[in-house]
Short mmCIF file of C-alpha atoms in Angstrom, two decimals:
data_model
loop_
_atom_site.label_atom_id
_atom_site.label_comp_id
_atom_site.label_asym_id
_atom_site.label_seq_id
_atom_site.Cartn_x
_atom_site.Cartn_y
_atom_site.Cartn_z
CA UNK S 1 -0.15 -0.46 -0.14
CA UNK S 2 1.69 3.90 -1.31
CA UNK S 3 2.31 5.39 2.40
CA UNK S 4 2.51 8.49 3.16
CA UNK S 5 6.49 9.38 3.49
CA UNK S 6 6.12 8.73 -1.41
CA UNK S 7 5.07 11.68 -1.27
CA UNK S 8 1.68 10.81 -2.75
CA UNK S 9 -0.90 10.65 -0.18
CA UNK S 10 -3.46 6.74 -0.05
CA UNK S 11 -5.76 7.32 -1.88
CA UNK S 12 -8.66 8.81 -1.87
CA UNK S 13 -11.24 7.25 0.35
CA UNK S 14 -13.78 5.44 -2.69
CA UNK S 15 -16.43 7.64 -1.33
CA UNK S 16 -14.96 10.86 -2.55
CA UNK S 17 -16.50 11.18 -5.88
CA UNK S 18 -13.88 11.70 -8.95
CA UNK S 19 -15.55 15.11 -9.81
CA UNK S 20 -14.15 15.82 -6.19
CA UNK S 21 -11.30 15.17 -6.67
CA UNK S 22 -11.59 16.60 -10.00
CA UNK S 23 -11.63 19.85 -8.23
CA UNK S 24 -9.54 19.33 -5.62
CA UNK S 25 -6.69 19.24 -8.34
CA UNK S 26 -8.18 22.34 -10.65
CA UNK S 27 -7.85 24.64 -6.52
CA UNK S 28 -4.06 24.05 -6.40
CA UNK S 29 -3.87 23.58 -9.78
CA UNK S 30 -4.90 27.28 -9.83
CA UNK S 31 -3.21 28.18 -6.73
CA UNK S 32 0.16 27.50 -7.87
CA UNK S 33 0.37 25.07 -5.86
CA UNK S 34 1.11 25.67 -2.94
CA UNK S 35 4.07 27.33 -3.87
CA UNK S 36 5.99 23.89 -3.64
CA UNK S 37 9.32 23.80 -4.26
CA UNK S 38 10.89 21.03 -7.30
CA UNK S 39 14.05 20.77 -7.61
CA UNK S 40 14.87 19.23 -10.53
CA UNK S 41 18.88 18.32 -10.61
CA UNK S 42 20.45 16.55 -13.73
CA UNK S 43 21.70 17.10 -17.43
CA UNK S 44 20.37 20.92 -18.40
CA UNK S 45 20.75 21.48 -22.67
CA UNK S 46 19.97 23.80 -24.50
CA UNK S 47 17.63 22.94 -27.59
CA UNK S 48 18.41 25.08 -30.80
CA UNK S 49 15.88 25.07 -34.13
CA UNK S 50 16.55 27.11 -37.21
CA UNK S 51 12.87 26.47 -38.94
CA UNK S 52 12.38 26.44 -43.11
CA UNK S 53 10.95 25.61 -46.21
CA UNK S 54 12.50 23.17 -48.51
CA UNK S 55 12.04 23.40 -52.12
CA UNK S 56 14.83 21.83 -53.77
CA UNK S 57 17.69 19.41 -53.54
CA UNK S 58 21.77 20.69 -53.72
CA UNK S 59 23.04 19.47 -56.83
CA UNK S 60 26.36 19.44 -54.81
CA UNK S 61 24.95 16.09 -52.73
CA UNK S 62 21.88 14.42 -52.36
CA UNK S 63 19.84 16.45 -49.36
CA UNK S 64 17.90 18.62 -49.22
CA UNK S 65 18.20 22.01 -49.15
CA UNK S 66 16.53 24.09 -46.70
CA UNK S 67 16.03 27.94 -47.14
CA UNK S 68 16.33 29.14 -43.06
CA UNK S 69 13.46 31.38 -42.20
CA UNK S 70 13.83 31.29 -38.97
CA UNK S 71 15.57 30.73 -35.20
CA UNK S 72 14.61 29.71 -31.73
CA UNK S 73 15.70 27.94 -29.15
CA UNK S 74 14.07 26.57 -25.74
CA UNK S 75 15.77 24.73 -22.75
CA UNK S 76 16.31 21.69 -22.46
CA UNK S 77 16.79 18.22 -20.85
CA UNK S 78 16.65 18.93 -17.46
CA UNK S 79 16.61 22.89 -17.44
CA UNK S 80 12.94 21.97 -19.58
CA UNK S 81 12.14 19.28 -16.51
CA UNK S 82 12.81 22.86 -14.14
CA UNK S 83 10.01 24.82 -17.27
CA UNK S 84 7.86 22.35 -17.38
CA UNK S 85 7.22 22.89 -12.79
CA UNK S 86 6.80 26.82 -13.82
CA UNK S 87 4.91 26.42 -16.29
CA UNK S 88 2.73 24.36 -14.45
CA UNK S 89 2.64 27.56 -12.07
CA UNK S 90 5.50 25.76 -8.81
CA UNK S 91 8.40 26.52 -8.29
CA UNK S 92 11.44 25.56 -9.97
CA UNK S 93 15.09 25.49 -9.31
CA UNK S 94 17.85 23.64 -11.36
CA UNK S 95 20.76 22.45 -10.79
CA UNK S 96 23.98 21.35 -13.43
CA UNK S 97 26.48 21.36 -15.76
CA UNK S 98 27.41 24.18 -18.21
CA UNK S 99 30.15 25.15 -20.08
CA UNK S 100 32.43 28.70 -20.23
CA UNK S 101 30.44 29.61 -23.39
CA UNK S 102 27.31 31.62 -25.08
CA UNK S 103 25.09 28.43 -24.51
CA UNK S 104 25.56 28.84 -20.58
CA UNK S 105 24.49 32.47 -21.15
CA UNK S 106 21.45 31.77 -23.24
CA UNK S 107 19.92 29.56 -21.07
CA UNK S 108 20.64 31.07 -17.61
CA UNK S 109 19.03 34.18 -19.38
CA UNK S 110 15.59 32.30 -20.74
CA UNK S 111 15.03 30.26 -17.45
CA UNK S 112 15.57 33.35 -15.31
CA UNK S 113 12.53 34.57 -18.15
CA UNK S 114 10.46 31.71 -17.05
CA UNK S 115 10.07 31.75 -13.39
CA UNK S 116 13.28 28.72 -12.80
CA UNK S 117 16.17 29.55 -10.32
CA UNK S 118 19.31 28.18 -12.12
CA UNK S 119 21.86 27.21 -10.42
CA UNK S 120 24.51 26.14 -13.14
CA UNK S 121 28.49 24.39 -12.06
CA UNK S 122 30.10 25.60 -14.97
CA UNK S 123 33.11 23.42 -15.60
CA UNK S 124 35.86 25.22 -17.71
CA UNK S 125 36.63 23.31 -20.97
CA UNK S 126 33.23 21.48 -22.07
CA UNK S 127 30.48 22.76 -24.40
CA UNK S 128 27.25 23.57 -22.65
CA UNK S 129 25.22 20.19 -23.84
CA UNK S 130 22.56 21.73 -27.68
CA UNK S 131 20.82 19.70 -30.66
CA UNK S 132 20.52 22.01 -32.89
CA UNK S 133 17.63 20.98 -34.59
CA UNK S 134 16.95 21.40 -39.14
CA UNK S 135 13.34 21.76 -40.00
CA UNK S 136 11.63 21.51 -43.07
CA UNK S 137 8.36 22.75 -42.19
CA UNK S 138 6.86 20.54 -38.82
CA UNK S 139 10.23 18.20 -41.00
CA UNK S 140 12.51 17.64 -39.29
CA UNK S 141 16.29 17.47 -41.49
CA UNK S 142 18.35 16.32 -38.94
CA UNK S 143 20.20 17.27 -35.99
CA UNK S 144 23.47 18.23 -34.55
CA UNK S 145 24.16 17.64 -31.19
CA UNK S 146 27.62 19.02 -29.86
CA UNK S 147 28.27 18.23 -25.37
CA UNK S 148 30.76 15.61 -23.83
CA UNK S 149 29.28 12.97 -21.42
CA UNK S 150 33.15 12.87 -20.08
CA UNK S 151 33.08 12.08 -16.40
CA UNK S 152 33.77 16.21 -14.28
CA UNK S 153 36.47 17.18 -12.43
CA UNK S 154 35.93 15.56 -8.91
CA UNK S 155 35.59 19.33 -7.37
CA UNK S 156 33.24 20.27 -10.00
CA UNK S 157 30.74 16.76 -8.66
CA UNK S 158 31.86 18.12 -4.93
CA UNK S 159 30.28 21.88 -5.78
CA UNK S 160 26.76 20.12 -7.41
CA UNK S 161 26.45 17.96 -4.00
CA UNK S 162 27.42 20.85 -2.43
CA UNK S 163 23.98 23.23 -3.87
CA UNK S 164 21.70 20.82 -3.67
CA UNK S 165 22.85 19.94 -0.21
CA UNK S 166 21.79 23.36 0.43
CA UNK S 167 18.73 23.19 -1.82
CA UNK S 168 17.39 20.49 -0.11
CA UNK S 169 16.35 21.02 3.55
CA UNK S 170 14.08 24.08 1.07
CA UNK S 171 12.73 21.52 -1.57
CA UNK S 172 9.13 19.68 -1.36
CA UNK S 173 10.56 17.29 -4.40
CA UNK S 174 13.17 15.92 -5.62
CA UNK S 175 13.92 14.96 -10.06
CA UNK S 176 16.79 14.20 -11.01
CA UNK S 177 16.76 13.60 -15.03
CA UNK S 178 19.26 12.10 -16.63
CA UNK S 179 20.22 12.07 -20.02
CA UNK S 180 24.07 9.84 -20.24
CA UNK S 181 25.54 13.47 -20.11
CA UNK S 182 27.94 12.33 -17.01
CA UNK S 183 26.08 14.88 -14.51
CA UNK S 184 24.98 12.08 -12.10
CA UNK S 185 27.12 9.59 -11.93
CA UNK S 186 25.92 6.69 -9.60
CA UNK S 187 27.74 7.43 -6.66
CA UNK S 188 25.74 10.73 -6.99
CA UNK S 189 22.22 9.65 -7.63
CA UNK S 190 23.22 7.81 -4.25
CA UNK S 191 24.25 10.44 -2.78
CA UNK S 192 21.46 12.32 -3.68
CA UNK S 193 18.92 9.78 -2.87
CA UNK S 194 19.96 8.69 0.32
CA UNK S 195 19.82 12.36 1.67
CA UNK S 196 16.96 13.61 -0.23
CA UNK S 197 15.14 10.10 1.70
CA UNK S 198 16.32 10.63 4.96
CA UNK S 199 15.09 14.29 4.81
CA UNK S 200 11.01 12.58 3.72
CA UNK S 201 11.11 14.78 0.42
CA UNK S 202 9.88 12.62 -2.74
CA UNK S 203 12.53 11.39 -4.75
CA UNK S 204 11.68 11.12 -8.50
CA UNK S 205 13.80 9.44 -11.52
CA UNK S 206 13.54 10.64 -15.21
CA UNK S 207 16.16 7.56 -16.02
CA UNK S 208 18.62 6.34 -19.03
CA UNK S 209 20.26 3.70 -20.04
CA UNK S 210 19.87 0.20 -18.58
CA UNK S 211 21.58 0.47 -15.45
CA UNK S 212 19.46 1.91 -12.46
CA UNK S 213 21.06 0.35 -9.67
CA UNK S 214 22.01 3.45 -9.81
CA UNK S 215 19.19 4.33 -8.55
CA UNK S 216 18.20 2.59 -6.17
CA UNK S 217 16.03 3.26 -2.44
CA UNK S 218 14.40 6.55 -5.13
CA UNK S 219 10.23 6.67 -5.11
CA UNK S 220 10.35 5.97 -8.35
CA UNK S 221 12.00 5.33 -11.34
CA UNK S 222 9.36 6.95 -14.39
CA UNK S 223 11.56 4.97 -17.97
CA UNK S 224 9.51 4.19 -21.39
CA UNK S 225 8.49 1.00 -22.60
CA UNK S 226 11.78 0.10 -24.89
CA UNK S 227 13.87 1.20 -21.22
CA UNK S 228 12.37 -0.79 -18.46
CA UNK S 229 12.67 -3.53 -21.65
CA UNK S 230 15.88 -3.05 -22.09
CA UNK S 231 16.45 -3.13 -17.87
CA UNK S 232 14.00 -6.19 -18.31
CA UNK S 233 16.10 -7.95 -20.88
CA UNK S 234 13.13 -8.52 -22.71
CA UNK S 235 12.93 -6.12 -25.54
CA UNK S 236 11.55 -8.66 -27.28
CA UNK S 237 8.83 -9.32 -25.33
CA UNK S 238 4.79 -8.11 -25.60
CA UNK S 239 4.67 -5.64 -23.34
CA UNK S 240 2.62 -7.19 -20.45
CA UNK S 241 5.09 -9.49 -20.50
CA UNK S 242 7.63 -6.72 -20.39
CA UNK S 243 5.25 -5.23 -16.99
CA UNK S 244 5.11 -8.09 -15.35
CA UNK S 245 8.72 -9.07 -15.22
CA UNK S 246 8.96 -4.59 -14.20
CA UNK S 247 7.70 -5.78 -11.31
CA UNK S 248 10.12 -6.96 -9.70
CA UNK S 249 12.53 -3.98 -9.84
CA UNK S 250 10.24 -2.90 -7.11
CA UNK S 251 11.44 -4.34 -4.48
CA UNK S 252 14.77 -5.29 -5.28
CA UNK S 253 15.28 -1.39 -6.31
CA UNK S 254 13.18 -1.31 -3.00
CA UNK S 255 10.93 1.77 -4.80
CA UNK S 256 7.96 2.97 -3.59
CA UNK S 257 7.18 2.46 -7.34
CA UNK S 258 7.68 2.19 -11.07
CA UNK S 259 5.83 4.41 -14.17
CA UNK S 260 5.93 3.25 -16.89
CA UNK S 261 5.30 5.88 -19.88
CA UNK S 262 3.66 3.32 -22.39
CA UNK S 263 3.21 6.30 -25.41
CA UNK S 264 -0.73 6.24 -26.64
CA UNK S 265 -1.27 3.44 -23.96
CA UNK S 266 -0.99 5.77 -20.88
CA UNK S 267 0.98 5.77 -18.00
CA UNK S 268 1.78 2.29 -15.92
CA UNK S 269 1.63 1.82 -12.82
CA UNK S 270 3.36 -0.53 -11.06
CA UNK S 271 3.16 -1.65 -7.19
CA UNK S 272 3.47 -4.63 -4.72
CA UNK S 273 -0.43 -3.83 -5.40
CA UNK S 274 -0.20 -4.87 -8.87
CA UNK S 275 0.25 -2.43 -12.30
CA UNK S 276 -2.87 0.45 -12.65
CA UNK S 277 -2.88 2.25 -15.84
CA UNK S 278 -3.95 5.03 -17.39
CA UNK S 279 -5.03 5.58 -21.12
CA UNK S 280 -3.37 8.11 -22.82
CA UNK S 281 -5.45 11.15 -23.74
CA UNK S 282 -5.88 10.84 -27.75
CA UNK S 283 -4.51 14.18 -29.37
CA UNK S 284 -3.45 14.78 -32.76
CA UNK S 285 1.29 14.27 -32.46
CA UNK S 286 3.58 17.34 -33.81
CA UNK S 287 6.60 16.37 -31.49
CA UNK S 288 7.64 14.37 -28.92
CA UNK S 289 10.30 16.28 -27.71
CA UNK S 290 10.15 16.77 -24.48
CA UNK S 291 7.05 14.69 -22.91
CA UNK S 292 9.50 12.46 -20.85
CA UNK S 293 10.76 15.19 -19.50
CA UNK S 294 6.47 16.46 -18.33
CA UNK S 295 5.91 14.03 -17.41
CA UNK S 296 8.33 13.37 -15.31
CA UNK S 297 7.98 16.78 -13.47
CA UNK S 298 3.90 16.87 -13.67
CA UNK S 299 4.16 13.57 -11.77
CA UNK S 300 7.15 15.60 -9.25
CA UNK S 301 5.20 18.42 -8.67
CA UNK S 302 1.97 16.02 -7.42
CA UNK S 303 3.78 14.30 -5.17
CA UNK S 304 5.02 17.20 -3.61
CA UNK S 305 1.39 18.09 -3.34
CA UNK S 306 0.41 15.25 -1.87
CA UNK S 307 -1.77 13.75 -4.64
CA UNK S 308 -3.05 10.32 -5.05
CA UNK S 309 -0.44 8.62 -7.43
CA UNK S 310 -3.57 7.35 -9.65
CA UNK S 311 -4.56 10.62 -10.12
CA UNK S 312 -1.80 12.21 -10.55
CA UNK S 313 -0.31 9.88 -13.31
CA UNK S 314 -3.62 10.78 -14.94
CA UNK S 315 -3.14 14.21 -14.87
CA UNK S 316 0.65 13.87 -16.24
CA UNK S 317 -1.17 11.81 -19.17
CA UNK S 318 -3.09 14.26 -19.90
CA UNK S 319 0.49 17.25 -19.77
CA UNK S 320 1.99 14.89 -21.74
CA UNK S 321 -0.46 14.45 -24.48
CA UNK S 322 -1.04 18.56 -24.62
CA UNK S 323 2.55 19.14 -25.54
CA UNK S 324 2.88 16.51 -28.19
CA UNK S 325 0.75 18.65 -29.67
CA UNK S 326 3.13 21.05 -30.04
CA UNK S 327 6.47 21.94 -32.58
CA UNK S 328 9.30 21.02 -30.77
CA UNK S 329 10.06 21.24 -27.02
CA UNK S 330 7.92 23.42 -26.09
CA UNK S 331 6.77 23.18 -22.26
CA UNK S 332 3.02 22.75 -20.15
CA UNK S 333 1.58 25.82 -19.52
CA UNK S 334 -0.83 26.19 -16.64
CA UNK S 335 -3.52 27.26 -18.13
CA UNK S 336 -3.35 24.14 -20.60
CA UNK S 337 -3.74 21.76 -18.57
CA UNK S 338 -6.44 23.55 -16.76
CA UNK S 339 -9.15 24.69 -19.53
CA UNK S 340 -8.13 20.60 -20.16
CA UNK S 341 -9.62 19.53 -17.19
CA UNK S 342 -12.29 21.42 -17.09
CA UNK S 343 -12.96 21.20 -20.17
CA UNK S 344 -16.84 20.72 -21.24
CA UNK S 345 -17.97 20.66 -24.55
CA UNK S 346 -20.68 22.74 -25.59
CA UNK S 347 -20.35 24.26 -22.59
CA UNK S 348 -20.77 28.94 -23.02
CA UNK S 349 -19.89 31.89 -20.88
CA UNK S 350 -21.15 34.54 -22.08
CA UNK S 351 -18.11 36.44 -20.53
CA UNK S 352 -15.50 38.31 -23.16
CA UNK S 353 -13.53 40.97 -22.03
CA UNK S 354 -10.47 38.79 -20.19
CA UNK S 355 -7.52 39.41 -18.26
CA UNK S 356 -4.72 37.58 -20.10
CA UNK S 357 -4.24 34.69 -18.61
CA UNK S 358 -8.84 33.41 -18.21
CA UNK S 359 -8.26 34.90 -22.01
CA UNK S 360 -5.73 32.21 -22.38
CA UNK S 361 -7.53 29.15 -20.58
CA UNK S 362 -10.34 29.94 -22.84
CA UNK S 363 -8.59 29.44 -25.53
CA UNK S 364 -7.18 26.48 -24.37
CA UNK S 365 -10.58 24.62 -23.95
CA UNK S 366 -12.00 26.17 -26.96
CA UNK S 367 -8.70 23.99 -28.91
CA UNK S 368 -9.89 21.71 -27.02
CA UNK S 369 -12.92 21.16 -28.62
CA UNK S 370 -12.32 21.12 -32.64
CA UNK S 371 -12.12 25.15 -32.63
CA UNK S 372 -9.74 27.20 -34.94
CA UNK S 373 -9.07 30.33 -32.99
CA UNK S 374 -8.74 34.07 -34.46
CA UNK S 375 -6.79 37.15 -33.57
CA UNK S 376 -6.89 40.44 -34.66
CA UNK S 377 -5.88 44.03 -33.58
CA UNK S 378 -6.41 47.21 -33.40
CA UNK S 379 -7.14 51.03 -30.91
CA UNK S 380 -10.80 50.25 -32.16
CA UNK S 381 -11.36 54.43 -30.90
CA UNK S 382 -14.83 55.16 -32.86
CA UNK S 383 -16.83 52.07 -33.87
CA UNK S 384 -17.53 52.20 -37.40
CA UNK S 385 -18.30 50.18 -40.40
CA UNK S 386 -14.61 48.93 -41.52
CA UNK S 387 -14.34 47.72 -37.64
CA UNK S 388 -17.47 45.34 -38.68
CA UNK S 389 -16.03 44.62 -41.38
CA UNK S 390 -12.83 43.52 -40.64
CA UNK S 391 -14.71 40.82 -37.21
CA UNK S 392 -17.28 40.00 -39.32
CA UNK S 393 -14.13 39.37 -41.96
CA UNK S 394 -13.15 37.38 -38.96
CA UNK S 395 -15.03 35.39 -38.84
CA UNK S 396 -14.30 33.67 -41.90
CA UNK S 397 -11.22 31.96 -40.96
CA UNK S 398 -12.31 30.35 -37.47
CA UNK S 399 -14.80 29.13 -34.87
CA UNK S 400 -13.39 31.67 -31.97
CA UNK S 401 -12.86 35.33 -33.14
CA UNK S 402 -10.27 37.25 -30.42
CA UNK S 403 -9.46 40.69 -30.38
CA UNK S 404 -7.08 43.43 -29.01
CA UNK S 405 -7.76 46.38 -28.34
CA UNK S 406 -4.57 49.30 -26.90
CA UNK S 407 -5.11 50.56 -23.15
CA UNK S 408 -6.00 54.46 -23.13
CA UNK S 409 -1.61 54.64 -22.53
CA UNK S 410 -0.49 52.62 -25.66
CA UNK S 411 -3.53 55.13 -27.52
CA UNK S 412 -1.76 58.32 -26.36
CA UNK S 413 1.52 56.64 -27.01
CA UNK S 414 0.46 56.35 -30.50
CA UNK S 415 -2.03 58.88 -31.82
CA UNK S 416 -1.19 61.87 -29.18
CA UNK S 417 -2.80 63.30 -25.86
CA UNK S 418 -6.23 63.74 -27.27
CA UNK S 419 -6.64 60.03 -27.71
CA UNK S 420 -8.67 58.25 -26.68
CA UNK S 421 -12.42 59.61 -27.26
CA UNK S 422 -13.97 57.03 -26.10
CA UNK S 423 -12.13 55.26 -22.95
CA UNK S 424 -10.33 50.84 -22.59
CA UNK S 425 -13.27 50.03 -20.33
CA UNK S 426 -16.22 51.53 -22.52
CA UNK S 427 -13.92 50.54 -26.33
CA UNK S 428 -14.31 46.72 -25.04
CA UNK S 429 -17.68 46.17 -23.97
CA UNK S 430 -18.67 47.68 -27.89
CA UNK S 431 -16.40 45.36 -29.15
CA UNK S 432 -17.62 42.61 -27.37
CA UNK S 433 -21.45 43.42 -27.63
CA UNK S 434 -21.26 41.67 -30.88
CA UNK S 435 -21.61 38.82 -31.96
CA UNK S 436 -18.77 38.09 -34.39
CA UNK S 437 -16.25 38.88 -31.31
CA UNK S 438 -15.86 35.68 -28.85
CA UNK S 439 -13.61 37.35 -26.45
CA UNK S 440 -11.56 40.32 -26.50
CA UNK S 441 -8.26 41.55 -24.19
CA UNK S 442 -6.82 45.12 -23.85
CA UNK S 443 -2.74 45.13 -24.08
CA UNK S 444 -0.99 48.06 -22.58
CA UNK S 445 1.72 47.48 -24.62
CA UNK S 446 3.04 49.03 -28.10
CA UNK S 447 2.33 46.12 -29.86
CA UNK S 448 0.54 42.68 -29.33
CA UNK S 449 3.78 41.05 -29.72
CA UNK S 450 3.79 40.08 -26.55
CA UNK S 451 -0.21 38.32 -26.19
CA UNK S 452 0.13 36.69 -29.44
CA UNK S 453 2.97 34.87 -28.32
CA UNK S 454 1.13 33.90 -25.45
CA UNK S 455 -2.07 33.28 -27.58
CA UNK S 456 -0.45 31.40 -30.42
CA UNK S 457 -3.10 32.17 -32.80
CA UNK S 458 -4.02 29.50 -35.54
CA UNK S 459 -4.40 32.43 -37.26
CA UNK S 460 -3.67 36.65 -37.66
CA UNK S 461 -5.98 38.74 -39.00
CA UNK S 462 -5.09 42.79 -40.56
CA UNK S 463 -6.95 45.22 -42.45
CA UNK S 464 -5.98 45.78 -46.33
CA UNK S 465 -3.00 48.77 -45.37
CA UNK S 466 -1.21 46.04 -43.50
CA UNK S 467 1.43 43.46 -46.31
CA UNK S 468 2.32 40.21 -44.12
CA UNK S 469 5.21 41.65 -43.62
CA UNK S 470 5.10 44.45 -42.13
CA UNK S 471 2.54 42.57 -39.41
CA UNK S 472 3.09 42.51 -35.77
CA UNK S 473 3.66 39.16 -35.21
CA UNK S 474 3.13 37.33 -38.39
CA UNK S 475 6.75 35.26 -38.34
CA UNK S 476 5.58 34.30 -35.11
CA UNK S 477 2.22 32.93 -35.97
CA UNK S 478 3.72 31.40 -39.17
CA UNK S 479 7.07 29.27 -36.87
CA UNK S 480 4.57 27.51 -35.27
CA UNK S 481 1.57 26.68 -38.42
CA UNK S 482 -0.20 29.81 -38.29
CA UNK S 483 -0.76 31.64 -40.69
CA UNK S 484 -1.78 35.55 -41.48
CA UNK S 485 -4.36 37.07 -43.49
CA UNK S 486 -4.49 40.24 -44.81
CA UNK S 487 -8.55 41.22 -45.75
CA UNK S 488 -9.65 44.19 -47.99
CA UNK S 489 -10.79 47.81 -46.27
CA UNK S 490 -13.56 49.95 -45.79
CA UNK S 491 -12.39 52.80 -49.02
CA UNK S 492 -13.21 56.32 -46.47
CA UNK S 493 -13.39 55.46 -43.25
CA UNK S 494 -11.28 55.59 -40.12
CA UNK S 495 -11.28 56.47 -36.76
CA UNK S 496 -9.03 59.47 -37.33
CA UNK S 497 -11.25 60.66 -40.53
CA UNK S 498 -13.92 60.49 -37.48
CA UNK S 499 -13.00 63.16 -36.11
CA UNK S 500 -11.65 65.37 -38.08
CA UNK S 501 -14.93 65.76 -39.50
CA UNK S 502 -16.48 65.98 -35.94
CA UNK S 503 -12.98 69.77 -35.58
CA UNK S 504 -15.05 70.76 -39.26
#
């Protein structure tokens, strides 16, 4: 039987319905998990991407020519686990090795920007682990790895363990994220596991390689089915046989249980009581990069919050189903998981003027129901027929239309001290009253680029006085598979012209 020392509470009594448990999890999620602190230790890396298109084959060799249009980068490996923890709303700290190079500075900066506390130990003479992926459209064409998996100097390992020891008293769960890049030696693993167990802190492992002895004593190890098969020697066996043989590892390694990811079949929990399956949530799969990081991060946050392991596995399943629908290494976001947990097809709300965090939940609900999200923006100072035509055109390109409007301060900076004529609250309410709009959000920046990046619309619409090259956010929308549409304007109608007429 699972006990409270595991970090996961005992299963809730049968009389407590699954709906009540769901509400409890949603409450924890929305509150940021009560400020729970997750410590991630392991192989940090930087995932880099070159996005482009392929139109022809090179005359020099039988290889495709990728015309590069955009570059991007994301924390990867153990750093991505920490990003997922922060994305879920909990407090995240990551410890790992980096090189004395530009990539280490980029990685640290990106982690801090995402709310992750980085404790990156510089090892001179070694590079920061990075993986450069070149994509033609959504198809990965090549991956270039820059890394070293050799042993670091003894003083580097001492510094790492000292850092972990200093952080452990303030930690609610520990994750060992092993990518076999030399950070988590057998000695280090045992030192950290022993210290965590002594402190009564659950410790979860995302393993690499066939040597699970280095992880003995952990709360759980979370291999995929192929990794478990390598350990048990059942590489040609059926899934049921691999899982059955995996049960013996629980006792042999002194684990509380194994959490085995089964791809499209979900997650299996193996412990002394037998086997439990959490069926996967069907999703359109773009990229499985980072799905394991999302699973272990979600399990760790659940462990820190005392959620029963069965519910934690279901939660991790839903989170993994969300991230495989994204292109590249992209962590889970709290609003996405909240929307997936509370999504009820057919449910509508009359409230349309939304703060950004509530808009993101609403958009996630729409996408869970298969709807396309369209975005347009402007000052919309004095509403006129040109605005109405633009919004009606937006409806042609998707089921849900989101309108971003400049705040009063933003309009004044753009148009001058005499504007706006109509305040932001009134402008938002007028737009929300239109049947053509589904949500209205106010932004204070000069441009909506941050809003577009957070919302990630499928279609970006602007009026005919723009070109796609001049539309703010067009490259970003294109990068995640969306498109920009320019629609005709109604000649002679603009707020500026109306104001001029009134003045005359």
